[in-house]
Coordinates of C-alpha atoms in Angstrom, one line a residue:
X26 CA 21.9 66.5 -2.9
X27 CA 25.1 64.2 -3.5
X28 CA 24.9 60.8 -4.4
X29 CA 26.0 59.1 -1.1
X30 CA 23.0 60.5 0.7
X31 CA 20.3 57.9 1.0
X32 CA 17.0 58.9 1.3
X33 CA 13.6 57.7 1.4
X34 CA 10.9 58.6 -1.5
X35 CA 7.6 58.8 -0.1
X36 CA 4.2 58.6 -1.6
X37 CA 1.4 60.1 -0.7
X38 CA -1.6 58.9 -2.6
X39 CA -4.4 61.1 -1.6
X40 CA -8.1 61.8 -2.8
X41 CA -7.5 65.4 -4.0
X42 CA -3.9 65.2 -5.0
X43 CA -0.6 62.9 -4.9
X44 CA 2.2 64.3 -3.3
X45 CA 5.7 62.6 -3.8
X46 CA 8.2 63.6 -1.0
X47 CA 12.1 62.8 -0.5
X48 CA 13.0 62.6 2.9
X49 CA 16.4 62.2 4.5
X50 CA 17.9 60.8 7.5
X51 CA 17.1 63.4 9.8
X52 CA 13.4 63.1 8.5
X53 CA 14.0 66.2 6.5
X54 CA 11.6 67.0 3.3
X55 CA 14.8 67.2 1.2
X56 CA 12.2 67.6 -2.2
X57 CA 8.5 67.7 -2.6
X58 CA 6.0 67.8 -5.9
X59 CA 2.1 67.3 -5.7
X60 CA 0.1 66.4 -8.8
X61 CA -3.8 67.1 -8.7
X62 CA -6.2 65.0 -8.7
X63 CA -10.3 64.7 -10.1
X64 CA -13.3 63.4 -8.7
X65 CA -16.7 63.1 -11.2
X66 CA -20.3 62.6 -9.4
X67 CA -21.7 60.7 -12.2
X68 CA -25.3 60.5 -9.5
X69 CA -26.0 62.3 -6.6
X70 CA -23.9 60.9 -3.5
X71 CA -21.7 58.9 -5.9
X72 CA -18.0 59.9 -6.4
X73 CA -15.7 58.5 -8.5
X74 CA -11.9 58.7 -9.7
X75 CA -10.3 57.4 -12.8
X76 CA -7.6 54.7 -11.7
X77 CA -5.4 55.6 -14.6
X78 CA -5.5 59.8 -14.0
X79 CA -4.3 58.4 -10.4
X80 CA -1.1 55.9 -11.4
X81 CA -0.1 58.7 -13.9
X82 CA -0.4 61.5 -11.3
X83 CA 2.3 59.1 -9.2
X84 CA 4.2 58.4 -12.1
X85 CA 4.8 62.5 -12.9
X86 CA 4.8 63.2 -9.0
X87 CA 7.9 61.0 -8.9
X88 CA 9.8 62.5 -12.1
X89 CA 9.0 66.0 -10.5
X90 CA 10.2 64.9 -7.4
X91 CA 13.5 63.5 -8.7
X92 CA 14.2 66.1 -11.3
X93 CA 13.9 68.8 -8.3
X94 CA 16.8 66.5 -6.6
X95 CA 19.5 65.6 -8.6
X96 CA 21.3 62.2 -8.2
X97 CA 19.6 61.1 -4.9
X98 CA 20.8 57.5 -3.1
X99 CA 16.6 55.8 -2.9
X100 CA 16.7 53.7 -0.1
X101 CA 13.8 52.9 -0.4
X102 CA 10.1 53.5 -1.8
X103 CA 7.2 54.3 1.2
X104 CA 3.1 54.2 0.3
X105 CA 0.5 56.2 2.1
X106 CA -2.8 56.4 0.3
X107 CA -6.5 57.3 0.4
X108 CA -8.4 54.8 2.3
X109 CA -11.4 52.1 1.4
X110 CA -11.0 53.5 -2.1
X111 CA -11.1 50.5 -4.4
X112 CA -10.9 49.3 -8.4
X113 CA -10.8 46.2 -10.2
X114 CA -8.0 45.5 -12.9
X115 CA -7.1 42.5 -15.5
X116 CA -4.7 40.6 -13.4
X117 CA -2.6 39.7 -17.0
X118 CA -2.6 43.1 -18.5
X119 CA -3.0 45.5 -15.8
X120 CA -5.9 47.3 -17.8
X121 CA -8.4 48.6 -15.4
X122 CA -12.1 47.3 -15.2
X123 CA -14.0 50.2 -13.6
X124 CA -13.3 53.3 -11.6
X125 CA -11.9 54.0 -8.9
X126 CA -15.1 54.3 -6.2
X127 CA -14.1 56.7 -3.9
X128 CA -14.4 56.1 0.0
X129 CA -17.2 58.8 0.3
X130 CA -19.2 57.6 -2.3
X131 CA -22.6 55.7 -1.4
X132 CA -23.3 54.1 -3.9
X133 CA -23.9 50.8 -1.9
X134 CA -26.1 52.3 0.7
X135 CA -29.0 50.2 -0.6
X136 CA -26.9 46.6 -0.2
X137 CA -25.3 47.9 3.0
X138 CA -29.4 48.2 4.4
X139 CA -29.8 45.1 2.9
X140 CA -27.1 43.4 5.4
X141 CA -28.8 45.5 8.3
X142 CA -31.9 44.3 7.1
X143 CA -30.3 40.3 7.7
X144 CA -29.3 41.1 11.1
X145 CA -25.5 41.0 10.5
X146 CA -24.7 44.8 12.1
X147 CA -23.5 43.1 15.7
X148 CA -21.5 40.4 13.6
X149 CA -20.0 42.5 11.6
X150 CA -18.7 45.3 14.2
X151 CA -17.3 42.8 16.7
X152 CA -15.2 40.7 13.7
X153 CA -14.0 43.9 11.9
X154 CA -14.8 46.5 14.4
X155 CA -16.8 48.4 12.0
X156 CA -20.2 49.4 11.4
X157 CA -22.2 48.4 8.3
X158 CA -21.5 51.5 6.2
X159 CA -20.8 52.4 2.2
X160 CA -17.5 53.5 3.5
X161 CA -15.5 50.5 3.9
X162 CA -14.4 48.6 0.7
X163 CA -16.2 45.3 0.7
X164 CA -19.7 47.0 -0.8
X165 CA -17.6 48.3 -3.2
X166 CA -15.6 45.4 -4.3
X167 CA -19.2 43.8 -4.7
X168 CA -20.5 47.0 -6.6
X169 CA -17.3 46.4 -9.3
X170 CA -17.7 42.5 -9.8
X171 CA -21.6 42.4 -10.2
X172 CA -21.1 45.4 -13.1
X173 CA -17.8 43.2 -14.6
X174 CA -19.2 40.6 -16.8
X175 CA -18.8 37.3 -15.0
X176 CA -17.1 38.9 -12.4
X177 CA -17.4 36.7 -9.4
X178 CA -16.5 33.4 -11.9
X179 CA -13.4 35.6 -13.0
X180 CA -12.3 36.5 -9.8
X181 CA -12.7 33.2 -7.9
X182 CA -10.4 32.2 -11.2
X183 CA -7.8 34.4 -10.3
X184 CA -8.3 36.6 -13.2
X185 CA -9.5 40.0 -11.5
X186 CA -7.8 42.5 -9.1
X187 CA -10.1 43.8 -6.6
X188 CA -7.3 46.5 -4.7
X189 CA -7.3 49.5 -2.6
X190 CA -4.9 52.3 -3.7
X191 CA -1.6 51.0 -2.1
X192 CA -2.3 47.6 -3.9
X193 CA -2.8 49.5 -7.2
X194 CA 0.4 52.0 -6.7
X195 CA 2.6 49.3 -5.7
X196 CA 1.2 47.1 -8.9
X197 CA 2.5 49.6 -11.3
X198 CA 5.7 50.7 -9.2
X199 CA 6.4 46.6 -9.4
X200 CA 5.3 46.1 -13.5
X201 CA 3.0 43.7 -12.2
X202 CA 5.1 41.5 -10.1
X203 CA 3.5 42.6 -6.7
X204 CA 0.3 42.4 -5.2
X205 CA -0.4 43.3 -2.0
X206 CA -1.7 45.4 1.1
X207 CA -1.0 46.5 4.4
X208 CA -2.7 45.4 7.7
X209 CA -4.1 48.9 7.9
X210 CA -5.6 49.2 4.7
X211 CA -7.0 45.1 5.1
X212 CA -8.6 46.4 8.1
X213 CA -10.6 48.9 6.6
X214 CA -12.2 46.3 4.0
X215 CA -14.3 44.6 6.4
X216 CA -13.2 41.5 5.1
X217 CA -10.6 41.2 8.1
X218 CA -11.3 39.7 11.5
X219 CA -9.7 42.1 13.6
X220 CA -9.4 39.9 16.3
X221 CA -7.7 36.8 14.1
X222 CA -5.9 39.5 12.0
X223 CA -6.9 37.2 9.1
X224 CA -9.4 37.2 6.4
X225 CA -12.6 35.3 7.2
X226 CA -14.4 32.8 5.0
X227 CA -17.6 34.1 6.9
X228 CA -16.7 37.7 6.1
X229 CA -15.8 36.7 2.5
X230 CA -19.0 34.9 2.1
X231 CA -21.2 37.8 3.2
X232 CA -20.0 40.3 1.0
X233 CA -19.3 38.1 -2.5
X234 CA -15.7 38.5 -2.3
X235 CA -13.7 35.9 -3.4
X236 CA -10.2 35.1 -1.9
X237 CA -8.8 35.1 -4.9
X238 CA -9.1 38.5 -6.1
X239 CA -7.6 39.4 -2.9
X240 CA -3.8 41.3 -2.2
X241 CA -1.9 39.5 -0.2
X242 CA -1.6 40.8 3.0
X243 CA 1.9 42.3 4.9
X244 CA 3.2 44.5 8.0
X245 CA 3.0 47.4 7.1
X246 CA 7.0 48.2 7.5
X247 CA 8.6 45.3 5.0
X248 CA 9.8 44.7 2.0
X249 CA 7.2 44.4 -0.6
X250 CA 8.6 44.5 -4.1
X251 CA 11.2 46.2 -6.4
X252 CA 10.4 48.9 -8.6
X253 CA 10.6 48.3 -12.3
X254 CA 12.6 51.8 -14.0
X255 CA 9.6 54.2 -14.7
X256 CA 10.9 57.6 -15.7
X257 CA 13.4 59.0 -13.7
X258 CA 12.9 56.2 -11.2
X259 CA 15.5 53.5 -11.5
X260 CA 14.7 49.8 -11.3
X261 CA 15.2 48.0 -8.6
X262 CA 14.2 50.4 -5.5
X263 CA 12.9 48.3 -2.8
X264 CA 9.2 49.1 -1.6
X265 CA 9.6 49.2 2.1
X266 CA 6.3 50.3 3.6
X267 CA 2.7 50.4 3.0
X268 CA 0.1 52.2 5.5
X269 CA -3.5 53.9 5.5
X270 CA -2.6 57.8 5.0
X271 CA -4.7 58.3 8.5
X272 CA -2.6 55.6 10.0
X273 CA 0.5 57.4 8.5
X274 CA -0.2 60.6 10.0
X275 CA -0.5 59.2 13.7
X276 CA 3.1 57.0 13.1
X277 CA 4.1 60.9 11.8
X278 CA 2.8 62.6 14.5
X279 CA 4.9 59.7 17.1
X280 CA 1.6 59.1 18.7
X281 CA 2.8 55.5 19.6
X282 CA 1.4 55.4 22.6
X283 CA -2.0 55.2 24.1
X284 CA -3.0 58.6 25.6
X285 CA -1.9 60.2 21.6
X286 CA -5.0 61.0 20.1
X287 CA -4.3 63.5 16.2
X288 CA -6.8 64.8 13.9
X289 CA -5.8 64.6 10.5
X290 CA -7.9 67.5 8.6
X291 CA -8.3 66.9 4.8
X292 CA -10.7 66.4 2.9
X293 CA -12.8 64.8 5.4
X294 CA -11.3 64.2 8.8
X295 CA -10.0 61.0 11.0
X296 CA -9.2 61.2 14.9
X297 CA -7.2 58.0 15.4
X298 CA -5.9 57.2 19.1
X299 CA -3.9 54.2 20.0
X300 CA -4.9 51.1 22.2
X301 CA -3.9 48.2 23.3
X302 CA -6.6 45.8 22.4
X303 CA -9.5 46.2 19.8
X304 CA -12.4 48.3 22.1
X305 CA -15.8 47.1 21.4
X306 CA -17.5 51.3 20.7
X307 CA -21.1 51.7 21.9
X308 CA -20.8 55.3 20.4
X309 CA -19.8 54.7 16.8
X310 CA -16.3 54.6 16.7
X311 CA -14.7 52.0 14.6
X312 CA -11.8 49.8 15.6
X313 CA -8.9 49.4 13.4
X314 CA -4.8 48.1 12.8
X315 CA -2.7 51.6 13.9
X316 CA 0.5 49.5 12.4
X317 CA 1.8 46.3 11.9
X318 CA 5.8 46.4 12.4
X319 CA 6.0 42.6 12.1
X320 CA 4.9 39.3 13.0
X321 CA 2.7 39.5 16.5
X322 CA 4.0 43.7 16.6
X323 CA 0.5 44.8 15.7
X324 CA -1.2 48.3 17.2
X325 CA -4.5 48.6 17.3
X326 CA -6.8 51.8 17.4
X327 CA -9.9 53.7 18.2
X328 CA -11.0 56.1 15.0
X329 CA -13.7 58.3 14.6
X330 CA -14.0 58.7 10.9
X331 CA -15.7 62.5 9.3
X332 CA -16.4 62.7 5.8
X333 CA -16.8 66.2 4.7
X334 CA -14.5 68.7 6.4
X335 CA -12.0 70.3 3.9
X336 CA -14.1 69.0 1.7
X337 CA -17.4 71.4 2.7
X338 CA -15.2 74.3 3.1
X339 CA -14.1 73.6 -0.8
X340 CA -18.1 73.5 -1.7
X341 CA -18.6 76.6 -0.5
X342 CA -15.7 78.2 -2.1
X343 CA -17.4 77.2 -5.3
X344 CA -20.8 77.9 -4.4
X345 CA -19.6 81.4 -3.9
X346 CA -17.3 81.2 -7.0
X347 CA -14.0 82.4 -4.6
X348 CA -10.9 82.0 -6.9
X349 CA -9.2 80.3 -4.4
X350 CA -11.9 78.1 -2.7
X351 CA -11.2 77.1 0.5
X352 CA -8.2 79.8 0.8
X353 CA -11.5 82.4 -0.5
X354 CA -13.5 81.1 3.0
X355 CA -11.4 80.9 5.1
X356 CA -9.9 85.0 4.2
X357 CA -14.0 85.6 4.0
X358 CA -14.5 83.7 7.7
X359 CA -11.9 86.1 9.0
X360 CA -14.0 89.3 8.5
X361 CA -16.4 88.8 11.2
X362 CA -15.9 87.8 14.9
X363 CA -18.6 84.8 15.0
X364 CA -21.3 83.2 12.9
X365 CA -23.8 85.3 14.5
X366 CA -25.9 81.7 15.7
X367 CA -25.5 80.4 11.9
X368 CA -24.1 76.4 11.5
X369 CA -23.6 74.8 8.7
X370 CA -23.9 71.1 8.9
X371 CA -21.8 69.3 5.7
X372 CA -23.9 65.8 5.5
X373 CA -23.9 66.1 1.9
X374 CA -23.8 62.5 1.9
X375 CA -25.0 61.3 5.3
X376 CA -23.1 61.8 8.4
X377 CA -20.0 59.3 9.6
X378 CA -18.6 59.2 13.3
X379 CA -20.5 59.0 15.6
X380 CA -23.6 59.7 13.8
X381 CA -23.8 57.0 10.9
X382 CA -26.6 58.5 9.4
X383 CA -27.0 57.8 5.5
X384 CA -30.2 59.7 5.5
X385 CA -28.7 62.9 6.8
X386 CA -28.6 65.9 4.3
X387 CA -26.6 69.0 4.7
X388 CA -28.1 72.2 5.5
X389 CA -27.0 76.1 6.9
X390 CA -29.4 77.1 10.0
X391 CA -30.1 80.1 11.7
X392 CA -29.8 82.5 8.7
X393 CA -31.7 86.1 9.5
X394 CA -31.8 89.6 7.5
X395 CA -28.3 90.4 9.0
X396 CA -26.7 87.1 7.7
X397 CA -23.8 87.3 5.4
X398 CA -21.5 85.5 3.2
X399 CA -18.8 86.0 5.6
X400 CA -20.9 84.5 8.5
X401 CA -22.2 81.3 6.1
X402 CA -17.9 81.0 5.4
X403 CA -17.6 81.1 9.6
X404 CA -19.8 78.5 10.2
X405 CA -18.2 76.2 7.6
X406 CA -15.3 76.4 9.2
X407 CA -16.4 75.6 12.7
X408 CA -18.6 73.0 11.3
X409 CA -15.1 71.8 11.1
X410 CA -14.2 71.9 15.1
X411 CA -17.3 70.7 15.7
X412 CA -17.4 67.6 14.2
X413 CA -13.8 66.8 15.6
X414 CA -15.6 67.8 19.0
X415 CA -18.4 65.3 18.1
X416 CA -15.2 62.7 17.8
X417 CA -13.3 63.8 20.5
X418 CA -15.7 63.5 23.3
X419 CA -16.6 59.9 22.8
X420 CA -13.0 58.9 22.1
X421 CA -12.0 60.4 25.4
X422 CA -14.8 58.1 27.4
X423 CA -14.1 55.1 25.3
X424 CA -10.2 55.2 24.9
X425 CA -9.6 54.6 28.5
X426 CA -6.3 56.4 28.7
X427 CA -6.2 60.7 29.8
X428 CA -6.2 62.2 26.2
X429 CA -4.4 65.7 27.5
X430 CA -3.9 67.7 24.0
X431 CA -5.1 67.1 20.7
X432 CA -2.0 66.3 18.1
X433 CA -3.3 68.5 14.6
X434 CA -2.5 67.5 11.0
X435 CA -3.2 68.1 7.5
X436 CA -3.7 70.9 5.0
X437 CA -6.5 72.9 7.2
X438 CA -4.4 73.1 10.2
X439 CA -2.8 76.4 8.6
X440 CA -6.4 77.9 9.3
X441 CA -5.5 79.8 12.6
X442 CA -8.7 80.5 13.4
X443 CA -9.9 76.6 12.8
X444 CA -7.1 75.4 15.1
X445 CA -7.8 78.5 18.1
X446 CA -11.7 77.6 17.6
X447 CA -10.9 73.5 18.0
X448 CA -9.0 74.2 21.1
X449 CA -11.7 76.0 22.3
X450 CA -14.3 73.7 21.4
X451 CA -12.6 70.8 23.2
X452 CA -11.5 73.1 26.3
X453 CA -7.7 71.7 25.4
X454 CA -4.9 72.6 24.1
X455 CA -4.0 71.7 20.1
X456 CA -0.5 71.0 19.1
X457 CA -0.2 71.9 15.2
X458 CA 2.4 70.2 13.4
X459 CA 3.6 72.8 11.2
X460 CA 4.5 69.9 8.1
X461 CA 1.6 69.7 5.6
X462 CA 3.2 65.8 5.0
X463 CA 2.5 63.9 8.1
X464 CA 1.0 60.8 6.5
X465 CA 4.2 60.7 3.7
X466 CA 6.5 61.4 6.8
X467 CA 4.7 58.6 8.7
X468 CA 5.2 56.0 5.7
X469 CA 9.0 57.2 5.2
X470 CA 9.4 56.4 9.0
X471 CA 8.2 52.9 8.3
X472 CA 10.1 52.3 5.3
X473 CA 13.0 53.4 7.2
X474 CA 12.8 50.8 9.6
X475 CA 12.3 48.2 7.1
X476 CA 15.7 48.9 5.8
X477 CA 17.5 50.0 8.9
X478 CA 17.6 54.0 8.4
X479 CA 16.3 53.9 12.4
X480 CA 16.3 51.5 14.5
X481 CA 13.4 51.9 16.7
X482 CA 10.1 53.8 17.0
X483 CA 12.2 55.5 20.1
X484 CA 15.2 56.9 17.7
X485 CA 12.1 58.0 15.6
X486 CA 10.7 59.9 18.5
X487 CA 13.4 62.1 18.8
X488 CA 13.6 63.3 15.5
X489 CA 12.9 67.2 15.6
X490 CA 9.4 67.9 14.5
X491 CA 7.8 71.6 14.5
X492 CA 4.7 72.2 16.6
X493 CA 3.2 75.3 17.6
X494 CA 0.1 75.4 20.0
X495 CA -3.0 76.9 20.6
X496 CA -4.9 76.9 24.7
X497 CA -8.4 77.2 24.4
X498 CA -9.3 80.7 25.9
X499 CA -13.5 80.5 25.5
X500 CA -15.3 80.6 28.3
X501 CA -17.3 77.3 29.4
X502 CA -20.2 78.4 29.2
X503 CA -19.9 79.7 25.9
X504 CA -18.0 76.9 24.7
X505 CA -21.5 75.0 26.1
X506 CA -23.8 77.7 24.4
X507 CA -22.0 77.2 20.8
X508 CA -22.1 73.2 20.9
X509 CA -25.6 73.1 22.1
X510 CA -26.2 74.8 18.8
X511 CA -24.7 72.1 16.9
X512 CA -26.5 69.6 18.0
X513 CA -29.6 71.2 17.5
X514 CA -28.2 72.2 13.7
X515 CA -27.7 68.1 13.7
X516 CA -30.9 66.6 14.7
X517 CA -32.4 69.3 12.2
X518 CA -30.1 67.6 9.3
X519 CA -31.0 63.9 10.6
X520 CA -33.7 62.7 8.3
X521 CA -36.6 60.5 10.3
X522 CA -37.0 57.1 8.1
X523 CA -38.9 55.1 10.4
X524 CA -41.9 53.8 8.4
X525 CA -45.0 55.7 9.2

């Protein structure tokens, strides 16, 4: 690539890997590198990743990336990242102060009851527009300063950093010199009124959080900081956007309007459609900032949040010790026709959307003599669709807007079978977006229009993007007999905690 071609170098912080992507004007993947990525269960239900593994799988991500290039013209730097993770760092020296907890740990389950136990669940999900659940980052950001000594004193001093993973990328990117967050990710902290689209002092209060430990918060297209010159990345390279990688992949997908609705399959899974106003779910979907592409340019959406999709399919790879693991199922899913009545329901650490069920343990059901591996691997992938169905069905009802076709993304998507199965298991078709880098293409869009590469979310549009589609072709009534056997499989994993 020659020197007078600007591009965009995109960063995709995920849970399992970072990918580092350089994207031209055309919205071309001009380069790509991926670094893995480690998670440790130090308890059950607890996960963890080590904040420094994740800077220096950015940092080698990048040089990758670059090397692979040549002499590229960086516009501009864009940040998509793993969600509601969070870790606490020396504000002076940068020096981390715990781990990084990862969104599906749940860990705080026992403080999160505790707030339920106050009466606060109906405050809480009309200010933030999310249920009381270990997800989010607040609990978290508690968990880290009651383990730092004199946490809260140091952070109401200005001494700790209490960030999500775009806060702590763009930290290091910067040397130090910026601190900061998106409207996306603040929305996901439950420390955000997302009617005020401001941080509340009653929000604050609830959770132990103090102010001052807080990133600043920005649109998610703008200017956020210069890069200091870290390997083969010079100094001086603006950092243009900043965005939840869920977020990301529906700005990727051009799902700007309301009617859009995209899974994002990963490790777990998020269905995000936009709205125009925050919608108050009965059904246990969350509200939440789609963008911010300014001042008063905010979109708002509906989610339905999954937790183990990708994620179980991986599990069972290694259960079954598959060289490839979730390559190994998905090849050992393909050798029978159906799952012969077994499900597989992946609550290994409760269930999300729409459920919300902390108590709910996985399990595999409807194993007989004639049951084999291959069948166990079917129903993992299906417990796939039908968690998305779960999702989908509710989002259609509560949206408010005709949702038409589903708008696929993310690393499972190249599971034929997975994507053929989903359109069959909402009865519509499924447009597969054939890039593996929707959220990173979603952030480059953004950074883009920070620094004038497009000039509207309508010259985005038009960019080419390659889809291919799969029509559901089940019968209803066996679309109906299948799902009633998930939600039996369900209420068998749903633990009863009443008292006796």
């Amino acid at each position: 690539m020659g020197s007078d071609a600007g591009c965009i170098l995109a960063i995709d912080q995920g849970t399992t890997n970072t990918k580092v992507l350089l994207i031209d004007r055309a919205g071309s993947v001009v380069a790509h590198a991926s670094r893995p990525l480690k998670q440790t269960y130090p308890k059950p239900a607890w996960v963890e990743q080590d904040p420094i593994e994740i800077w220096d799988s950015v940092r080698a991500a990048i040089d990758d990336c670059l090397a692979q290039a040549g002499t590229p013209r960086l516009e501009a730097i864009a940040i998509s990242n793993q969600r509601e993770s969070v870790t606490a760092w020396d504000r002076r020296t940068g020096q981390p102060l715990g781990p990084v907890i990862v969104w599906q740990c749940r860990r705080t389950a026992s403080f999160c009851e505790e707030l339920r136990a106050r009466g606060l669940q109906s405050l809480l999900e009309e200010r933030t527009g999310l249920t009381i659940d270990p997800l989010f980052s607040a609990s978290k950001m508690r968990w880290l300063l009651d383990r730092i000594e004199d946490g809260k004193g140091r952070a109401e001093r200005g001494e700790i950093c209490l960030g999500t993973m775009d806060s702590w990328v763009l930290w290091n990117l910067t040397g130090g010199a910026a601190y900061a967050t998106d409207m996306t990710n603040a929305s996901r902290t439950q420390l955000l009124d997302i009617h005020r689209l401001e941080r509340s002092r009653d929000l604050l209060d609830i959770f132990g959080v103090p102010r001052e430990a807080l990133a600043g918060i920005k649109p998610s297209s703008a200017i956020y900081g210069a890069t200091v010159s870290i390997g083969r990345l010079p100094a001086g390279v603006p950092v243009a956007s900043m965005i939840g990688d869920s977020h990301a992949a529906l700005f990727g997908q051009a799902g700007f309007l309301p009617g859009s609705v995209k899974a994002t399959y990963g490790t777990g899974s998020s269905l995000m459609t936009p709205v125009a106003s925050p919608v108050a779910s009965k059904h246990g979907l969350s509200t939440t900032v789609a963008w911010s592409l300014g001042l008063g340019r905010v979109t708002f959406a509906l989610e339905g949040n999954i937790s183990f999709t990708g994620a179980a399919i991986q599990w069972l790879g290694e259960m079954l010790s598959l060289p490839n693991e979730s390559q190994g199922v998905a090849d050992l899913a393909k050798q029978v026709d159906d799952a012969e009545g077994v499900y597989m329901v992946p609550a290994f650490a409760g269930l999300g959307a729409p459920y919300w069920d902390e108590a709910a343990r996985g399990l595999i059901t409807g194993i007989t003599r004639s049951t084999r591996a291959a069948h166990i691997a079917r129903a993992a992938v299906e417990s796939v669709a039908y968690q998305v169905r779960d999702v989908f069905d509710i989002m259609r009802t509560e949206a408010g807007y005709d949702l038409q076709v589903l708008l696929a993304d993310g690393g499972a998507t190249r599971n034929e079978m997975l994507m053929q199965f989903q359109a069959d298991m909402i009865g519509l078709p499924v447009l597969r977006n054939l890039s593996t880098d929707v959220s990173a293409l979603g952030a480059a869009y953004l950074a883009g229009l920070a620094m004038g590469m497009w000039s509207s979310v309508d010259e985005i549009e038009q960019l080419r993007r390659s889809r291919d589609r799969f029509e559901p072709s089940m019968p209803a009534s066996e679309r109906d007999r299948l799902y009633d056997g998930w939600v039996r499989a369900v209420a068998r994993a749903t633990y009863d905690t009443s008292p006796a």
